[in-house]
Structures are given as structure tokens and as C-alpha cells.
PDB file of C-alpha atoms in Angstrom:
ATOM      1  CA  ALA A  50      67.653 154.967  63.764  1.00 66.00           C
ATOM      2  CA  GLN A  51      67.535 152.399  61.032  1.00 76.00           C
ATOM      3  CA  SER A  52      67.764 148.842  62.329  1.00 88.00           C
ATOM      4  CA  VAL A  53      67.224 145.211  61.473  1.00 94.00           C
ATOM      5  CA  THR A  54      65.993 142.789  64.119  1.00 96.00           C
ATOM      6  CA  GLN A  55      66.139 139.027  64.058  1.00 97.00           C
ATOM      7  CA  PRO A  56      64.366 138.088  67.291  1.00 97.00           C
ATOM      8  CA  ASP A  57      65.494 134.464  67.373  1.00 96.00           C
ATOM      9  CA  ILE A  58      69.155 133.862  68.170  1.00 96.00           C
ATOM     10  CA  HIS A  59      68.950 130.084  67.812  1.00 97.00           C
ATOM     11  CA  ILE A  60      66.275 127.791  66.398  1.00 97.00           C
ATOM     12  CA  THR A  61      66.236 123.993  66.342  1.00 97.00           C
ATOM     13  CA  VAL A  62      63.963 122.106  63.962  1.00 97.00           C
ATOM     14  CA  SER A  63      63.574 118.491  63.011  1.00 97.00           C
ATOM     15  CA  GLU A  64      64.576 117.378  59.551  1.00 97.00           C
ATOM     16  CA  GLY A  65      61.537 117.506  57.294  1.00 97.00           C
ATOM     17  CA  ALA A  66      59.745 120.080  59.435  1.00 98.00           C
ATOM     18  CA  SER A  67      58.838 123.533  58.199  1.00 98.00           C
ATOM     19  CA  LEU A  68      60.880 126.589  59.065  1.00 97.00           C
ATOM     20  CA  GLU A  69      60.204 130.268  59.524  1.00 98.00           C
ATOM     21  CA  LEU A  70      62.906 132.774  60.473  1.00 98.00           C
ATOM     22  CA  ARG A  71      61.748 136.217  61.482  1.00 98.00           C
ATOM     23  CA  CYS A  72      63.102 139.561  60.394  1.00 98.00           C
ATOM     24  CA  ASN A  73      61.796 143.025  61.220  1.00 96.00           C
ATOM     25  CA  TYR A  74      63.213 146.312  60.054  1.00 93.00           C
ATOM     26  CA  SER A  75      62.856 149.912  61.023  1.00 89.00           C
ATOM     27  CA  TYR A  76      63.260 152.224  58.054  1.00 80.00           C
ATOM     28  CA  GLY A  77      61.435 155.281  56.816  1.00 72.00           C
ATOM     29  CA  ALA A  78      60.473 153.852  53.444  1.00 78.00           C
ATOM     30  CA  THR A  79      60.406 150.378  51.968  1.00 77.00           C
ATOM     31  CA  PRO A  80      64.032 149.364  51.692  1.00 86.00           C
ATOM     32  CA  TYR A  81      65.714 146.684  49.651  1.00 91.00           C
ATOM     33  CA  LEU A  82      65.600 143.394  51.568  1.00 93.00           C
ATOM     34  CA  PHE A  83      67.899 140.390  51.478  1.00 95.00           C
ATOM     35  CA  TRP A  84      68.467 137.053  53.169  1.00 98.00           C
ATOM     36  CA  TYR A  85      71.938 135.533  53.337  1.00 98.00           C
ATOM     37  CA  VAL A  86      73.163 132.201  54.707  1.00 98.00           C
ATOM     38  CA  GLN A  87      76.563 131.490  56.224  1.00 97.00           C
ATOM     39  CA  SER A  88      77.964 128.000  56.786  1.00 94.00           C
ATOM     40  CA  PRO A  89      80.790 127.547  59.312  1.00 88.00           C
ATOM     41  CA  GLY A  90      84.064 128.926  58.040  1.00 83.00           C
ATOM     42  CA  GLN A  91      82.451 130.356  54.923  1.00 86.00           C
ATOM     43  CA  GLY A  92      81.360 133.697  53.619  1.00 91.00           C
ATOM     44  CA  LEU A  93      77.761 134.711  53.088  1.00 95.00           C
ATOM     45  CA  GLN A  94      75.655 133.387  50.246  1.00 95.00           C
ATOM     46  CA  LEU A  95      72.655 135.280  48.920  1.00 95.00           C
ATOM     47  CA  LEU A  96      69.416 133.285  49.282  1.00 97.00           C
ATOM     48  CA  LEU A  97      66.937 135.802  47.918  1.00 96.00           C
ATOM     49  CA  LYS A  98      66.118 139.486  47.599  1.00 94.00           C
ATOM     50  CA  TYR A  99      63.105 141.776  47.441  1.00 93.00           C
ATOM     51  CA  PHE A 100      63.095 145.075  45.636  1.00 89.00           C
ATOM     52  CA  SER A 101      59.474 145.627  44.615  1.00 87.00           C
ATOM     53  CA  GLY A 102      56.473 143.888  43.102  1.00 88.00           C
ATOM     54  CA  ASP A 103      55.219 140.486  44.224  1.00 90.00           C
ATOM     55  CA  THR A 104      55.637 140.327  47.976  1.00 92.00           C
ATOM     56  CA  LEU A 105      56.412 136.597  47.961  1.00 96.00           C
ATOM     57  CA  VAL A 106      59.874 135.973  46.559  1.00 97.00           C
ATOM     58  CA  GLN A 107      61.499 132.673  45.746  1.00 97.00           C
ATOM     59  CA  GLY A 108      65.144 131.976  46.344  1.00 97.00           C
ATOM     60  CA  ILE A 109      67.697 129.245  46.051  1.00 96.00           C
ATOM     61  CA  LYS A 110      67.683 125.960  47.973  1.00 95.00           C
ATOM     62  CA  GLY A 111      63.889 125.955  48.252  1.00 97.00           C
ATOM     63  CA  PHE A 112      63.654 129.089  50.408  1.00 98.00           C
ATOM     64  CA  GLU A 113      61.063 131.804  50.065  1.00 98.00           C
ATOM     65  CA  ALA A 114      60.359 135.044  51.907  1.00 98.00           C
ATOM     66  CA  GLU A 115      57.327 137.253  52.252  1.00 97.00           C
ATOM     67  CA  PHE A 116      57.454 141.020  52.549  1.00 95.00           C
ATOM     68  CA  LYS A 117      54.729 142.502  54.739  1.00 95.00           C
ATOM     69  CA  ARG A 118      54.766 146.269  54.669  1.00 91.00           C
ATOM     70  CA  SER A 119      52.203 146.636  57.462  1.00 92.00           C
ATOM     71  CA  GLN A 120      54.377 144.614  59.807  1.00 93.00           C
ATOM     72  CA  SER A 121      57.760 145.828  58.526  1.00 93.00           C
ATOM     73  CA  SER A 122      58.717 142.188  58.227  1.00 95.00           C
ATOM     74  CA  PHE A 123      60.519 139.971  55.755  1.00 97.00           C
ATOM     75  CA  ASN A 124      60.309 136.442  57.128  1.00 98.00           C
ATOM     76  CA  LEU A 125      62.163 133.550  55.563  1.00 98.00           C
ATOM     77  CA  ARG A 126      60.414 130.203  55.118  1.00 98.00           C
ATOM     78  CA  LYS A 127      61.101 126.696  53.933  1.00 98.00           C
ATOM     79  CA  PRO A 128      58.445 123.964  53.830  1.00 97.00           C
ATOM     80  CA  SER A 129      60.769 121.050  54.595  1.00 97.00           C
ATOM     81  CA  VAL A 130      64.176 121.485  56.199  1.00 98.00           C
ATOM     82  CA  HIS A 131      67.142 119.320  55.270  1.00 97.00           C
ATOM     83  CA  TRP A 132      70.105 118.611  57.550  1.00 96.00           C
ATOM     84  CA  SER A 133      72.309 120.588  55.168  1.00 95.00           C
ATOM     85  CA  ASP A 134      70.308 123.730  55.955  1.00 97.00           C
ATOM     86  CA  ALA A 135      71.993 123.976  59.360  1.00 97.00           C
ATOM     87  CA  ALA A 136      73.799 127.314  59.222  1.00 97.00           C
ATOM     88  CA  GLU A 137      73.475 130.925  60.293  1.00 98.00           C
ATOM     89  CA  TYR A 138      70.946 133.087  58.510  1.00 98.00           C
ATOM     90  CA  PHE A 139      71.165 136.836  58.176  1.00 98.00           C
ATOM     91  CA  CYS A 140      68.505 139.295  57.172  1.00 97.00           C
ATOM     92  CA  ALA A 141      69.919 142.446  55.565  1.00 95.00           C
ATOM     93  CA  VAL A 142      68.422 145.753  54.569  1.00 92.00           C
ATOM     94  CA  ARG A 143      69.566 148.601  52.398  1.00 90.00           C
ATOM     95  CA  SER A 144      67.646 151.836  52.221  1.00 85.00           C
ATOM     96  CA  ARG A 145      67.197 153.739  49.001  1.00 79.00           C
ATOM     97  CA  GLY A 146      70.068 156.111  48.446  1.00 78.00           C
ATOM     98  CA  ASN A 147      73.789 155.743  48.884  1.00 75.00           C
ATOM     99  CA  THR A 148      73.764 153.737  52.099  1.00 85.00           C
ATOM    100  CA  PRO A 149      75.490 150.515  53.091  1.00 89.00           C
ATOM    101  CA  LEU A 150      73.870 147.129  53.578  1.00 91.00           C
ATOM    102  CA  VAL A 151      72.902 146.647  57.239  1.00 93.00           C
ATOM    103  CA  PHE A 152      72.667 143.165  58.726  1.00 96.00           C
ATOM    104  CA  GLY A 153      70.664 141.698  61.544  1.00 97.00           C
ATOM    105  CA  LYS A 154      72.489 139.769  64.269  1.00 96.00           C
ATOM    106  CA  GLY A 155      71.639 136.456  62.647  1.00 97.00           C
ATOM    107  CA  THR A 156      69.693 133.317  63.565  1.00 98.00           C
ATOM    108  CA  ARG A 157      71.557 130.064  64.008  1.00 97.00           C
ATOM    109  CA  LEU A 158      69.601 127.095  62.705  1.00 98.00           C
ATOM    110  CA  SER A 159      70.209 123.604  64.035  1.00 97.00           C
ATOM    111  CA  VAL A 160      68.591 120.594  62.380  1.00 97.00           C
ATOM    112  CA  ILE A 161      68.008 117.390  64.300  1.00 96.00           C
ATOM    113  CA  ALA A 162      67.125 113.954  62.997  1.00 91.00           C
TER     114      ALA A 162
ATOM    115  CA  LYS B  13      83.464 132.635  36.936  1.00 71.00           C
ATOM    116  CA  ALA B  14      85.713 132.764  39.994  1.00 81.00           C
ATOM    117  CA  GLY B  15      84.194 134.132  43.180  1.00 93.00           C
ATOM    118  CA  VAL B  16      85.496 136.800  45.523  1.00 97.00           C
ATOM    119  CA  THR B  17      88.973 135.857  46.690  1.00 97.00           C
ATOM    120  CA  GLN B  18      90.359 137.012  50.000  1.00 97.00           C
ATOM    121  CA  THR B  19      93.928 136.515  51.117  1.00 97.00           C
ATOM    122  CA  PRO B  20      95.224 135.380  53.437  1.00 97.00           C
ATOM    123  CA  ARG B  21      92.581 133.113  55.000  1.00 96.00           C
ATOM    124  CA  TYR B  22      94.159 133.259  58.438  1.00 97.00           C
ATOM    125  CA  LEU B  23      96.419 135.744  60.179  1.00 97.00           C
ATOM    126  CA  ILE B  24      97.881 135.911  63.656  1.00 98.00           C
ATOM    127  CA  LYS B  25      99.300 139.249  64.736  1.00 98.00           C
ATOM    128  CA  THR B  26     100.491 140.855  67.945  1.00 98.00           C
ATOM    129  CA  ARG B  27      99.039 143.965  69.546  1.00 98.00           C
ATOM    130  CA  GLY B  28     100.537 147.110  68.117  1.00 98.00           C
ATOM    131  CA  GLN B  29     101.370 145.584  64.740  1.00 98.00           C
ATOM    132  CA  GLN B  30      99.649 146.465  61.507  1.00 98.00           C
ATOM    133  CA  VAL B  31      98.014 144.196  58.959  1.00 98.00           C
ATOM    134  CA  THR B  32      96.931 144.373  55.319  1.00 98.00           C
ATOM    135  CA  LEU B  33      94.136 142.232  53.932  1.00 98.00           C
ATOM    136  CA  SER B  34      93.508 141.727  50.247  1.00 98.00           C
ATOM    137  CA  CYS B  35      90.353 141.207  48.222  1.00 98.00           C
ATOM    138  CA  SER B  36      89.961 140.348  44.540  1.00 98.00           C
ATOM    139  CA  PRO B  37      86.368 140.872  43.377  1.00 97.00           C
ATOM    140  CA  ILE B  38      84.474 138.825  40.840  1.00 96.00           C
ATOM    141  CA  SER B  39      85.612 139.688  37.343  1.00 94.00           C
ATOM    142  CA  GLY B  40      83.661 142.683  36.058  1.00 92.00           C
ATOM    143  CA  HIS B  41      82.536 143.789  39.503  1.00 93.00           C
ATOM    144  CA  ARG B  42      83.514 147.363  40.276  1.00 93.00           C
ATOM    145  CA  SER B  43      82.159 147.839  43.779  1.00 93.00           C
ATOM    146  CA  VAL B  44      83.857 146.361  46.835  1.00 96.00           C
ATOM    147  CA  SER B  45      82.631 146.478  50.426  1.00 96.00           C
ATOM    148  CA  TRP B  46      84.294 145.347  53.642  1.00 98.00           C
ATOM    149  CA  TYR B  47      82.645 144.046  56.801  1.00 98.00           C
ATOM    150  CA  GLN B  48      83.917 143.018  60.211  1.00 98.00           C
ATOM    151  CA  GLN B  49      82.184 140.028  61.803  1.00 97.00           C
ATOM    152  CA  THR B  50      82.472 139.265  65.512  1.00 96.00           C
ATOM    153  CA  PRO B  51      80.297 137.098  67.801  1.00 92.00           C
ATOM    154  CA  GLY B  52      79.306 140.094  69.905  1.00 88.00           C
ATOM    155  CA  GLN B  53      78.702 142.789  67.299  1.00 92.00           C
ATOM    156  CA  GLY B  54      77.729 140.696  64.312  1.00 94.00           C
ATOM    157  CA  LEU B  55      78.412 142.088  60.846  1.00 96.00           C
ATOM    158  CA  GLN B  56      79.506 145.699  60.869  1.00 97.00           C
ATOM    159  CA  PHE B  57      80.147 147.764  57.773  1.00 97.00           C
ATOM    160  CA  LEU B  58      83.657 149.136  57.295  1.00 98.00           C
ATOM    161  CA  PHE B  59      83.903 150.717  53.824  1.00 95.00           C
ATOM    162  CA  GLU B  60      82.564 150.663  50.306  1.00 94.00           C
ATOM    163  CA  TYR B  61      84.625 151.490  47.235  1.00 95.00           C
ATOM    164  CA  PHE B  62      83.592 152.097  43.667  1.00 93.00           C
ATOM    165  CA  SER B  63      85.915 153.103  40.855  1.00 91.00           C
ATOM    166  CA  GLU B  64      88.779 153.654  43.302  1.00 94.00           C
ATOM    167  CA  THR B  65      86.733 156.093  45.398  1.00 94.00           C
ATOM    168  CA  GLN B  66      85.465 155.503  48.888  1.00 94.00           C
ATOM    169  CA  ARG B  67      81.685 155.904  48.698  1.00 92.00           C
ATOM    170  CA  ASN B  68      80.715 154.998  52.232  1.00 91.00           C
ATOM    171  CA  LYS B  69      82.499 154.558  55.538  1.00 95.00           C
ATOM    172  CA  GLY B  70      81.327 152.853  58.687  1.00 95.00           C
ATOM    173  CA  ASN B  71      81.812 153.918  62.267  1.00 95.00           C
ATOM    174  CA  PHE B  72      85.321 152.622  62.850  1.00 97.00           C
ATOM    175  CA  PRO B  73      88.413 154.462  64.121  1.00 97.00           C
ATOM    176  CA  GLY B  74      90.973 155.917  61.748  1.00 96.00           C
ATOM    177  CA  ARG B  75      93.224 152.896  62.343  1.00 98.00           C
ATOM    178  CA  PHE B  76      91.052 151.154  59.777  1.00 98.00           C
ATOM    179  CA  SER B  77      91.705 152.251  56.221  1.00 97.00           C
ATOM    180  CA  GLY B  78      91.257 150.883  52.756  1.00 97.00           C
ATOM    181  CA  ARG B  79      91.770 151.501  49.101  1.00 97.00           C
ATOM    182  CA  GLN B  80      90.747 150.215  45.720  1.00 97.00           C
ATOM    183  CA  PHE B  81      92.963 149.858  42.698  1.00 97.00           C
ATOM    184  CA  SER B  82      92.217 150.459  39.034  1.00 95.00           C
ATOM    185  CA  ASN B  83      91.610 146.716  38.496  1.00 94.00           C
ATOM    186  CA  SER B  84      88.950 146.861  41.285  1.00 95.00           C
ATOM    187  CA  ARG B  85      91.065 144.837  43.695  1.00 97.00           C
ATOM    188  CA  SER B  86      90.909 146.227  47.208  1.00 98.00           C
ATOM    189  CA  GLU B  87      92.992 146.204  50.344  1.00 98.00           C
ATOM    190  CA  MET B  88      92.200 147.152  53.882  1.00 98.00           C
ATOM    191  CA  ASN B  89      94.764 148.050  56.493  1.00 98.00           C
ATOM    192  CA  VAL B  90      94.512 148.046  60.248  1.00 98.00           C
ATOM    193  CA  SER B  91      97.287 149.811  62.139  1.00 96.00           C
ATOM    194  CA  THR B  92      98.209 149.571  65.811  1.00 97.00           C
ATOM    195  CA  LEU B  93      96.235 146.374  66.270  1.00 98.00           C
ATOM    196  CA  GLU B  94      94.174 145.867  69.414  1.00 98.00           C
ATOM    197  CA  LEU B  95      92.847 142.631  70.888  1.00 97.00           C
ATOM    198  CA  GLY B  96      89.335 143.728  69.953  1.00 97.00           C
ATOM    199  CA  ASP B  97      90.278 143.751  66.276  1.00 98.00           C
ATOM    200  CA  SER B  98      90.226 139.953  66.292  1.00 98.00           C
ATOM    201  CA  ALA B  99      87.453 139.099  63.866  1.00 97.00           C
ATOM    202  CA  LEU B 100      86.483 137.636  60.531  1.00 97.00           C
ATOM    203  CA  TYR B 101      86.905 140.299  57.869  1.00 98.00           C
ATOM    204  CA  LEU B 102      84.628 139.810  54.899  1.00 97.00           C
ATOM    205  CA  CYS B 103      84.930 141.396  51.511  1.00 97.00           C
ATOM    206  CA  ALA B 104      82.022 141.567  49.089  1.00 96.00           C
ATOM    207  CA  SER B 105      81.758 142.722  45.506  1.00 95.00           C
ATOM    208  CA  SER B 106      78.912 143.783  43.251  1.00 92.00           C
ATOM    209  CA  PRO B 107      78.730 144.716  39.588  1.00 87.00           C
ATOM    210  CA  ARG B 108      77.861 148.337  40.266  1.00 77.00           C
ATOM    211  CA  GLN B 109      77.233 150.743  43.050  1.00 71.00           C
ATOM    212  CA  GLY B 110      73.676 150.938  44.223  1.00 71.00           C
ATOM    213  CA  GLU B 111      71.221 149.673  46.757  1.00 66.00           C
ATOM    214  CA  ASN B 112      69.714 147.113  44.410  1.00 74.00           C
ATOM    215  CA  SER B 113      73.013 145.472  43.521  1.00 80.00           C
ATOM    216  CA  PRO B 114      73.392 142.345  45.696  1.00 87.00           C
ATOM    217  CA  LEU B 115      76.711 141.716  47.385  1.00 92.00           C
ATOM    218  CA  HIS B 116      78.727 138.576  46.680  1.00 94.00           C
ATOM    219  CA  PHE B 117      80.927 137.627  49.608  1.00 96.00           C
ATOM    220  CA  GLY B 118      84.320 135.984  49.888  1.00 96.00           C
ATOM    221  CA  ASN B 119      85.142 133.434  52.567  1.00 95.00           C
ATOM    222  CA  GLY B 120      86.870 136.028  54.708  1.00 96.00           C
ATOM    223  CA  THR B 121      90.169 136.524  56.480  1.00 97.00           C
ATOM    224  CA  ARG B 122      90.260 135.358  60.073  1.00 97.00           C
ATOM    225  CA  LEU B 123      92.445 137.784  62.046  1.00 98.00           C
ATOM    226  CA  THR B 124      93.596 136.869  65.526  1.00 98.00           C
ATOM    227  CA  VAL B 125      95.374 139.503  67.611  1.00 98.00           C
ATOM    228  CA  THR B 126      97.360 138.247  70.608  1.00 97.00           C
TER     229      THR B 126
END
């Protein structure tokens, strides 16, 4: 069955430290890949997406993600975290064809001073 | 350009009642999707509509239904509410149907069933 796994439920990082959030998917072919962020009481905001081409994609707010086909992964990174980055982050995958967007369970990011 | 608007923001209902949630997509967007978000199950897909036709449906009971109007606005209805229906219901729109069309989300309707 198709699935999206975010292994880390909760991550705490210090402000200014680097960040990597993991995402693995299980699909037959390379799907379309997305990262979304959700602040408390808000909807989801698209950070970045990967469809094809360069495997390192840049997004908003200084985030980037790297697609690794061999590992079926699409990890999100940021070189220096700001306190305002504290939120929940969702990896999402959509396979080619008329299928809905499937989300991982999310990773909650806490940022400490 | 205004974002996706969901009304109401909060709802409190009693078991057995029914509820209707509304979603106005971004102007020009013709595809609308609905998701249910709960702490235990995360984000689960409910429906997707495009040009007033349901294109995809998630694994939810028939108590959950939806529709899309000619102006792309969408409603979802939940009948015979159960306690487990308490959740944040998120609507998302995109310019067109298709796997490479990113979804733009509203802030959701928080439904509490007592």
C-alpha cells in the first residue's frame, strides 16, 4: 500500500542550529512530493514541491528539500532555525494519476533559545 | 488575491445532529479538496471536486457527503454526528485537477461534537 512515513513525531532544536526533518514514501513510481507547514490554529502552507529535474529544491522561508530516489526519501532541511519556525511539518505525496494527496503524520518542531 | 475561506471557524454540535461546512476557493481555482485532521489519525482525505463533479472519495462512511457549485464553492455535510467526528476540517483549492497542482489550504473549521 502507498504510504508516507515521518519517523520523528517531535524534534527540538536550538535557535540558529540546523534542521533536518525526515520523510520516506512507499510508492511504485516517483510521485509528486510536497512539504507543508502548519502553525497552531492555522491551515497548511506549502513550503516546497518536487515534480522532476534537480533533486534539490528550494522553498520559502529558507527551507530546502532533497529527493533521493534510491532511499525513497524527501528530507526537509534548513541551515539555521528561527524561533518562528516552531510549527508542525507535513510531508505529502501524490502518485501520478487521479489520486488524492496523502500526508504523513507530521513532525512537531520546537525551537529553544 | 484572497485565500481559501472556510466558514464557520468553530462549531459545537450534539451527537445525532447534522452539520454543513462551507468553503470558498481562491478566485479562479476550480478544484476543491476536503480533509479531516485529528490528533490520532492525522490528515485524512475526504473528497475532491472539480467542475461540480466528485473526482475522488476517501474511506469515510456515507454520513459524510459534499458538493461543489458552479462558482466552485463547496460544502460538506456530516449527518448523524458522532463523538469521533470532532476534528479540524480543512478545505483546499487548486487551479486545476491533477497531481502536479499544489493545494492551497484554508484555516479550517473546528467541529466539536458533544
